[in-house]
Coordinates of C-alpha atoms and ligand atoms in Angstrom, one line a residue:
M1 CA 140.5 66.8 150.5
I2 CA 142.0 70.2 150.3
N3 CA 141.8 72.2 153.5
N4 CA 140.5 75.6 152.3
G5 CA 140.1 76.9 155.9
D6 CA 136.6 75.7 156.1
S7 CA 135.8 75.2 159.8
S8 CA 132.8 73.1 158.8
Q9 CA 134.6 70.2 157.2
N10 CA 133.1 66.9 158.3
K11 CA 129.8 68.7 159.1
P12 CA 126.6 68.2 157.2
F13 CA 127.1 71.5 155.2
S14 CA 130.1 73.4 154.2
M15 CA 130.4 77.1 155.0
Y16 CA 132.8 77.5 152.2
E17 CA 130.2 76.2 149.8
I18 CA 127.4 78.3 151.3
I19 CA 129.5 81.5 151.1
S20 CA 130.6 80.9 147.5
R21 CA 127.1 80.1 146.4
K22 CA 125.7 83.3 147.9
R23 CA 128.7 85.3 146.5
D24 CA 127.7 84.1 143.1
G25 CA 124.0 85.0 143.6
G26 CA 122.7 81.5 144.4
I27 CA 120.1 80.5 147.0
I28 CA 120.8 79.0 150.4
S29 CA 118.4 76.6 152.0
R30 CA 116.7 76.8 155.4
E31 CA 118.9 73.9 156.6
E32 CA 122.0 75.7 155.6
I33 CA 120.8 78.9 157.3
E34 CA 120.2 76.8 160.5
F35 CA 123.6 75.4 160.2
F36 CA 125.1 78.8 159.9
I37 CA 123.2 80.6 162.6
N38 CA 123.4 77.7 165.2
G39 CA 127.1 77.2 164.4
Y40 CA 127.9 80.9 164.7
V41 CA 126.0 81.3 168.0
N42 CA 127.7 78.2 169.4
G43 CA 131.2 79.5 168.4
I44 CA 131.8 76.7 165.9
I45 CA 131.7 78.9 162.8
P46 CA 134.4 81.6 163.1
D47 CA 133.9 85.3 162.6
Y48 CA 135.8 85.3 159.3
Q49 CA 133.4 82.9 157.6
A50 CA 130.3 84.6 159.2
S51 CA 131.7 88.0 157.9
A52 CA 132.2 86.7 154.4
L53 CA 128.6 85.4 154.3
L54 CA 127.3 88.7 155.6
M55 CA 129.2 90.5 152.9
A56 CA 127.9 88.1 150.2
V57 CA 124.3 88.8 151.5
F58 CA 125.0 92.5 151.5
F59 CA 125.8 92.4 147.8
K60 CA 123.5 89.7 146.6
G61 CA 120.5 90.0 148.9
L62 CA 118.1 87.3 150.0
N63 CA 115.0 86.1 148.3
P64 CA 111.7 86.2 150.4
G65 CA 112.0 82.5 151.3
E66 CA 115.6 82.9 152.5
L67 CA 114.7 86.0 154.4
T68 CA 111.8 84.4 156.2
A69 CA 114.0 81.4 157.0
L70 CA 116.8 83.6 158.4
T71 CA 114.4 85.6 160.5
E72 CA 112.7 82.4 161.9
V73 CA 116.0 80.7 162.6
M74 CA 117.4 83.8 164.4
L75 CA 114.2 83.9 166.4
Q76 CA 114.7 80.3 167.4
S77 CA 118.2 81.0 168.7
G78 CA 116.9 82.1 172.1
D79 CA 113.9 82.7 174.5
R80 CA 110.5 83.9 173.4
I81 CA 108.0 85.8 175.5
S82 CA 104.7 84.0 175.3
L83 CA 101.8 86.3 176.1
D84 CA 99.2 83.5 176.1
G85 CA 98.2 84.2 179.7
V86 CA 97.6 87.9 179.0
S87 CA 94.0 88.8 178.1
G88 CA 93.0 90.7 175.0
K89 CA 94.7 91.6 171.7
K90 CA 98.3 92.6 171.8
I91 CA 99.9 94.9 169.3
D92 CA 103.5 96.0 169.1
K93 CA 104.9 99.2 167.6
H94 CA 108.4 99.7 166.3
S95 CA 110.2 102.8 165.0
T96 CA 113.4 102.5 163.0
G97 CA 114.7 105.5 165.1
G98 CA 115.0 109.2 164.7
V99 CA 115.6 112.4 166.6
G100 CA 113.0 113.6 169.1
D101 CA 110.9 110.4 168.4
K102 CA 108.8 110.0 171.5
V103 CA 105.7 108.5 169.7
S104 CA 105.9 105.3 171.8
F105 CA 105.2 107.2 175.1
V106 CA 102.1 108.8 173.7
V107 CA 100.7 106.1 171.4
S108 CA 101.0 103.2 173.8
P109 CA 98.8 104.7 176.6
L110 CA 96.3 106.0 174.0
V111 CA 96.0 102.5 172.4
A112 CA 95.9 100.8 175.8
A113 CA 93.1 103.2 176.9
C114 CA 91.2 101.9 173.9
G115 CA 91.5 98.3 175.3
V116 CA 94.4 97.0 173.2
K117 CA 97.5 95.7 175.1
V118 CA 100.8 97.2 174.0
P119 CA 103.9 95.2 175.0
M120 CA 107.2 96.7 173.8
L121 CA 110.8 95.6 174.0
S122 CA 113.0 98.6 173.4
G123 CA 116.6 99.6 173.2
R124 CA 119.1 102.3 174.1
G125 CA 120.3 105.2 172.0
L126 CA 122.0 104.2 168.7
G127 CA 124.3 106.7 167.2
H128 CA 122.6 110.1 166.9
T129 CA 119.2 108.7 167.7
G130 CA 117.8 108.7 171.3
G131 CA 116.9 105.5 173.0
T132 CA 113.5 104.7 174.5
L133 CA 115.0 103.1 177.6
D134 CA 117.3 106.0 178.3
K135 CA 114.4 108.4 178.1
L136 CA 112.3 106.3 180.5
E137 CA 115.3 106.2 182.9
S138 CA 115.0 109.9 183.3
I139 CA 111.9 109.2 185.4
P140 CA 113.1 108.8 189.0
G141 CA 113.0 105.2 190.1
F142 CA 111.8 103.8 186.7
Q143 CA 112.9 100.2 186.1
V144 CA 113.5 99.2 182.4
F145 CA 114.5 95.6 183.1
L146 CA 111.7 93.3 184.2
Q147 CA 111.5 89.5 184.7
S148 CA 109.1 88.0 182.2
D149 CA 106.4 87.3 184.8
K150 CA 106.5 90.9 185.9
F151 CA 106.4 92.0 182.2
K152 CA 103.2 90.1 181.7
Q153 CA 101.7 91.2 185.0
V154 CA 102.3 94.9 184.1
L155 CA 100.9 94.3 180.7
E156 CA 97.7 92.7 182.1
D157 CA 97.2 95.3 184.9
V158 CA 98.1 98.5 183.0
G159 CA 97.6 97.6 179.3
M160 CA 101.1 98.7 178.3
V161 CA 104.7 97.7 179.3
I162 CA 108.1 98.9 177.9
C163 CA 111.2 96.9 178.8
G164 CA 114.7 96.2 177.7
Q165 CA 115.7 93.0 176.0
T166 CA 117.2 90.2 178.1
D167 CA 120.5 88.7 176.9
N168 CA 118.9 85.5 175.8
L169 CA 116.3 87.1 173.5
V170 CA 117.6 86.4 170.0
P171 CA 121.2 85.9 170.9
A172 CA 122.0 85.4 167.2
D173 CA 121.1 89.0 166.6
K174 CA 123.4 90.3 169.4
K175 CA 126.3 88.4 168.0
L176 CA 125.6 89.1 164.3
Y177 CA 124.8 92.8 164.9
A178 CA 128.2 93.3 166.6
L179 CA 129.9 91.6 163.7
R180 CA 127.9 93.7 161.1
D181 CA 128.9 96.8 163.0
A182 CA 132.6 95.9 162.6
T183 CA 132.4 94.7 159.0
A184 CA 130.4 97.5 157.3
T185 CA 127.4 95.2 156.7
V186 CA 124.8 97.0 158.9
N187 CA 123.1 98.8 156.0
S188 CA 121.6 95.9 154.2
I189 CA 117.8 95.6 153.9
P190 CA 117.6 91.8 154.4
L191 CA 120.0 92.0 157.4
I192 CA 118.2 94.9 159.0
T193 CA 114.9 93.1 158.4
S194 CA 115.9 89.8 160.0
S195 CA 117.5 91.7 162.9
I196 CA 114.4 93.8 163.6
M197 CA 111.7 91.2 162.9
S198 CA 113.4 88.3 164.8
K199 CA 113.2 90.5 167.9
K200 CA 109.6 91.6 167.1
L201 CA 108.5 88.0 166.5
A202 CA 110.0 86.9 169.8
L203 CA 107.1 88.6 171.5
G204 CA 103.8 86.8 171.0
T205 CA 101.7 89.7 169.6
Q206 CA 99.0 89.5 166.9
G207 CA 100.2 92.5 165.0
I208 CA 103.0 95.0 164.5
V209 CA 102.8 98.6 163.3
L210 CA 106.1 100.0 162.0
D211 CA 107.2 103.6 161.8
V212 CA 109.9 103.6 159.1
K213 CA 111.7 106.9 159.3
T214 CA 113.2 108.5 156.2
G215 CA 115.4 111.5 155.7
K216 CA 118.4 113.3 157.2
G217 CA 118.0 112.0 160.8
A218 CA 116.9 108.5 159.9
F219 CA 118.8 105.3 159.5
M220 CA 117.6 105.2 155.8
K221 CA 118.2 108.6 154.3
N222 CA 116.8 107.8 150.9
L223 CA 113.1 107.4 150.2
D224 CA 113.4 104.5 147.8
D225 CA 115.5 102.5 150.4
S226 CA 113.0 103.4 153.1
I227 CA 110.1 102.1 151.0
K228 CA 112.0 98.9 150.2
L229 CA 112.9 98.4 153.8
C230 CA 109.3 98.9 154.9
E231 CA 107.9 96.5 152.2
T232 CA 110.5 93.9 153.3
L233 CA 109.6 94.3 157.0
V234 CA 105.9 94.0 156.2
L235 CA 106.3 91.0 154.0
T236 CA 108.4 89.2 156.6
G237 CA 105.9 90.0 159.4
E238 CA 102.9 88.8 157.3
S239 CA 104.8 85.6 156.3
S240 CA 105.2 84.8 159.9
G241 CA 101.5 85.2 160.5
R242 CA 101.4 88.7 162.1
R243 CA 99.2 91.5 160.7
T244 CA 102.0 94.0 159.8
V245 CA 101.6 97.6 158.6
G246 CA 104.2 100.2 158.1
L247 CA 104.1 104.0 157.8
I248 CA 106.9 105.9 156.1
T249 CA 107.4 109.2 158.0
N250 CA 109.7 112.2 157.5
M251 CA 112.7 112.5 159.7
D252 CA 114.5 115.5 158.0
Q253 CA 113.8 117.6 161.1
P254 CA 113.3 116.4 164.8
L255 CA 109.8 115.3 165.7
G256 CA 108.0 117.6 168.1
Q257 CA 109.9 120.3 169.9
A258 CA 112.0 118.4 172.6
V259 CA 115.2 116.5 172.0
G260 CA 116.8 114.9 175.1
N261 CA 115.7 112.4 177.6
S262 CA 113.6 114.1 180.4
L263 CA 112.6 116.9 178.0
E264 CA 111.0 114.3 175.7
I265 CA 109.2 112.6 178.5
I266 CA 107.8 115.9 179.6
E267 CA 106.7 116.7 176.1
S268 CA 105.0 113.3 175.9
I269 CA 103.1 114.0 179.2
E270 CA 102.1 117.4 177.8
A271 CA 100.8 115.5 174.7
L272 CA 98.8 113.2 176.9
K273 CA 97.3 116.3 178.5
G274 CA 96.2 117.5 175.1
N275 CA 99.1 120.0 174.5
G276 CA 101.2 117.9 172.0
P277 CA 102.9 119.6 169.0
A278 CA 101.0 119.0 165.8
D279 CA 103.6 116.9 164.1
L280 CA 104.0 114.5 167.0
M281 CA 100.2 114.1 167.3
E282 CA 99.8 113.5 163.5
V283 CA 102.3 110.6 163.6
T284 CA 100.9 109.3 166.9
F285 CA 97.3 109.2 165.8
A286 CA 98.2 107.5 162.5
I287 CA 100.3 104.8 164.2
G288 CA 97.7 104.4 166.9
A289 CA 94.8 104.1 164.4
Y290 CA 96.6 101.3 162.6
M291 CA 97.3 99.5 165.9
L292 CA 93.6 99.6 166.7
I293 CA 92.8 98.3 163.2
A294 CA 95.4 95.6 163.5
A295 CA 93.8 94.5 166.8
G296 CA 90.4 94.4 165.1
V297 CA 88.8 96.9 167.5
A298 CA 88.2 99.3 164.7
S299 CA 87.8 98.6 161.0
K300 CA 88.0 102.1 159.6
Y301 CA 90.7 104.7 160.0
R302 CA 88.3 107.4 161.0
D303 CA 86.6 105.3 163.7
A304 CA 90.0 104.4 165.1
R305 CA 91.1 108.0 165.2
V306 CA 87.9 109.1 167.1
M307 CA 88.6 106.3 169.7
L308 CA 92.1 107.7 170.2
E309 CA 90.9 111.3 170.4
N310 CA 88.3 110.3 173.0
A311 CA 91.0 108.5 175.1
L312 CA 93.1 111.7 175.0
E313 CA 90.3 114.1 175.8
S314 CA 88.8 112.0 178.6
G315 CA 92.2 111.9 180.3
A316 CA 92.1 108.0 180.2
A317 CA 95.4 107.8 178.3
L318 CA 97.2 110.0 180.9
E319 CA 95.9 107.8 183.7
V320 CA 97.3 104.7 181.9
F321 CA 100.7 106.5 181.6
K322 CA 100.7 107.3 185.3
K323 CA 99.8 103.7 186.2
F324 CA 102.6 102.4 183.8
I325 CA 105.2 104.6 185.5
K326 CA 104.1 103.4 189.0
A327 CA 104.0 99.7 187.9
Q328 CA 107.6 99.9 186.6
G329 CA 108.8 101.5 189.9
G330 CA 108.8 105.2 188.8
D331 CA 107.3 108.2 190.5
P332 CA 104.0 109.1 188.8
E333 CA 104.1 112.5 190.6
V334 CA 106.4 113.6 187.8
C335 CA 103.3 114.0 185.6
S336 CA 102.1 116.9 187.7
N337 CA 105.5 118.2 188.9
Y338 CA 108.2 118.5 186.2
Q339 CA 110.6 119.7 188.8
N340 CA 111.0 116.0 189.9
F341 CA 112.8 115.3 186.6
P342 CA 116.5 115.8 186.3
G343 CA 117.0 119.2 184.8
A344 CA 120.0 121.1 183.3
G345 CA 121.7 124.0 185.1
H346 CA 121.4 126.5 182.2
R347 CA 118.8 127.4 179.6
I348 CA 120.5 129.3 176.8
P349 CA 118.5 130.7 173.9
F350 CA 119.8 130.0 170.3
L351 CA 118.8 133.1 168.3
A352 CA 118.2 133.7 164.7
K353 CA 121.0 135.6 163.0
S354 CA 118.8 136.6 160.1
G355 CA 115.1 136.9 159.3
G356 CA 113.0 134.9 156.8
Y357 CA 111.7 131.4 157.0
I358 CA 113.2 128.2 158.5
H359 CA 114.3 126.1 155.6
E360 CA 116.1 123.3 157.4
I361 CA 116.6 121.9 160.9
D362 CA 119.0 119.0 160.1
A363 CA 117.9 116.2 162.4
L364 CA 121.2 114.4 162.1
E365 CA 123.2 117.4 163.2
V366 CA 120.7 118.1 166.0
G367 CA 121.1 114.5 167.2
L368 CA 124.9 114.8 167.2
A369 CA 124.7 118.1 169.0
A370 CA 122.5 116.5 171.6
I371 CA 125.3 113.9 172.2
D372 CA 127.7 116.8 172.8
L373 CA 125.3 118.1 175.5
G374 CA 125.5 114.6 177.2
A375 CA 121.9 113.6 176.2
G376 CA 123.4 110.6 174.2
R377 CA 126.4 108.4 174.3
R378 CA 129.6 108.3 172.3
K379 CA 130.6 105.0 173.7
K380 CA 128.4 102.2 175.2
E381 CA 129.6 102.9 178.7
D382 CA 129.2 106.7 178.7
P383 CA 126.8 108.1 181.3
I384 CA 123.8 110.1 180.2
N385 CA 123.0 113.6 181.4
Y386 CA 119.2 113.2 181.5
G387 CA 118.3 116.9 181.8
T388 CA 120.2 118.2 178.8
G389 CA 118.9 118.7 175.2
F390 CA 117.0 121.2 173.1
G391 CA 113.5 122.7 173.1
F392 CA 112.8 123.9 169.5
Q393 CA 110.4 126.8 169.2
K394 CA 110.5 126.8 165.4
K395 CA 109.9 124.2 162.7
I396 CA 110.6 124.1 159.0
G397 CA 108.3 126.6 157.2
D398 CA 107.9 128.9 160.2
P399 CA 108.7 132.6 159.7
V400 CA 111.5 134.0 161.9
E401 CA 112.8 137.4 162.8
V402 CA 116.4 138.4 163.5
G403 CA 117.1 137.9 167.2
E404 CA 114.1 135.5 167.7
T405 CA 114.6 132.3 169.7
I406 CA 114.8 129.2 167.5
A407 CA 115.6 126.8 170.3
I408 CA 116.5 126.7 174.0
I409 CA 119.7 124.8 174.8
H410 CA 119.4 122.9 178.1
T411 CA 123.0 122.4 179.3
D412 CA 125.1 122.1 182.4
N413 CA 128.1 123.6 180.8
R414 CA 128.2 127.0 179.1
E415 CA 131.3 126.2 177.1
V416 CA 129.7 123.1 175.6
A417 CA 126.7 125.3 174.8
D418 CA 128.9 127.6 172.8
R419 CA 130.3 124.7 170.7
V420 CA 126.8 123.4 170.3
S421 CA 125.5 126.8 169.1
V422 CA 128.1 126.6 166.3
K423 CA 126.7 123.2 165.3
L424 CA 123.2 124.5 165.4
E425 CA 124.2 127.4 163.1
K426 CA 125.0 124.7 160.5
A427 CA 121.9 122.6 161.3
V428 CA 119.4 125.4 161.0
K429 CA 119.1 127.2 157.7
I430 CA 117.1 130.4 157.2
S431 CA 116.1 131.8 153.8
R432 CA 114.2 134.7 152.5
E433 CA 112.0 132.5 150.4
K434 CA 108.8 131.1 151.9
I435 CA 108.7 127.3 152.2
E436 CA 105.9 125.0 153.1
A437 CA 106.2 122.6 156.1
P438 CA 107.2 119.2 154.6
E439 CA 104.7 116.3 154.4
L440 CA 105.1 114.2 157.5
I441 CA 103.5 110.9 156.6
L442 CA 104.5 109.8 153.1
Y443 CA 103.3 106.3 152.5
I444 CA 101.5 103.4 154.1
V445 CA 102.6 99.9 153.3
D446 CA 100.6 96.8 154.0
K447 CA 100.2 93.3 152.6
D448 CA 98.5 94.8 149.5
G449 CA 101.4 97.1 148.6
V450 CA 102.5 100.7 149.0
K451 CA 100.0 103.6 149.0
D452 CA 100.5 107.3 148.9
W453 CA 99.2 108.6 152.2
S454 CA 98.3 112.2 151.2
G455 CA 96.4 111.1 148.1
S456 CA 94.4 108.4 149.7
D457 CA 91.3 108.3 151.8
L458 CA 93.6 107.1 154.6
N459 CA 94.6 110.7 155.1
P460 CA 92.9 111.9 158.3
R461 CA 92.5 115.4 157.0
Ligands
URA501 N1 117.8 98.1 164.4 C1 118.0 96.8 164.6 O1 117.4 96.2 165.6 N2 118.7 96.1 163.7 C2 119.3 96.6 162.7 O2 120.0 95.9 161.9 C3 119.2 98.0 162.5 C4 118.4 98.7 163.3

């Protein structure tokens, strides 16, 4: 037998054969996928063969059967969190990530106040996008890592819990993601889907509502790719027996006004007090309504929305959020006293150099500028400066006069703020021509297909 460098010789399958078949557009079986994933996690299959297979998948894709098999096999590579002992329906929410995206902090207590449990496993900032765990850690004392018993207890007692992933939850994804990152194979719809859904399915919920962001500040910049990703995520969730719905939402400009860790938590608390910015509330109510529908506590969009509005107006959702902070070791007093959050030394206004209308606030550039302020990390080990970031006072479509404040820069360092202002000059475009605010929710995707949000009776307005 010729030794072609195949580490899997004398094993039931040959990696060489699996790679070459996928390279030529063929199909790989569940058993072969198991052989690959288990072999890679156990260190038997080397990086060079795993990389070659990832690249073949990048170019040739996976059919729905292969994708379901890959997701399920990845899921089986580690621990799962069974929620069997926790009462009631449990629904998860996932965002593909954006700038100023604080929907989880508002929607989870709203949905929990309506009697549906919301368990979430979240991550840290990735590139220009902020991380849920980093934002929560701006609350003094807040613990983002919980043992699984504590996770379930907080969920049972409070109705919501947000926690970081343990090392043994889908270890196949940890190893594969690092390899994808180094081999330019991150941006593949089947690989993103298996990565996201294996982690979602590790948590025993009945349904998942996805917020797939599209636009400049999103992972997927192009609308067609975002729709395809959303359809693939929904199909994979449904094939694994979870009610799965996805909304495609605009991420050309930051969501809400605040960008930065403690600033975003403060904006979320204000939202729970009824003072949330319109765009944040629009996405929050839409996601929340589909979480209630997925749980079966409402059957129509309008009914679900009324339930959420009542939970907001009665103050019940704010009470859930305070209980959640306390249960995870934080100081709930922050909800009435924002001085208890880490703040920044200086607040410097960023002013309009010309008058007209705001045409663009490039979310990617804003996210990168937030990293310069210390609100995000360049390297994994970098510390976060929790109090820094931006407070935007204008959104796309707003009129603006010369010298008017567009945003407040929260910084500890005036020199950095000067550099950041130059970046904001590029991110924010003003034009004489009037422009409408962009549509925020574009499509809804469920097991029956893709529907236009604005043209359908699903539109809340
Ligand atoms: N988020 C994930 O968890 N996985 C990906 O592949 C991309 C984004």
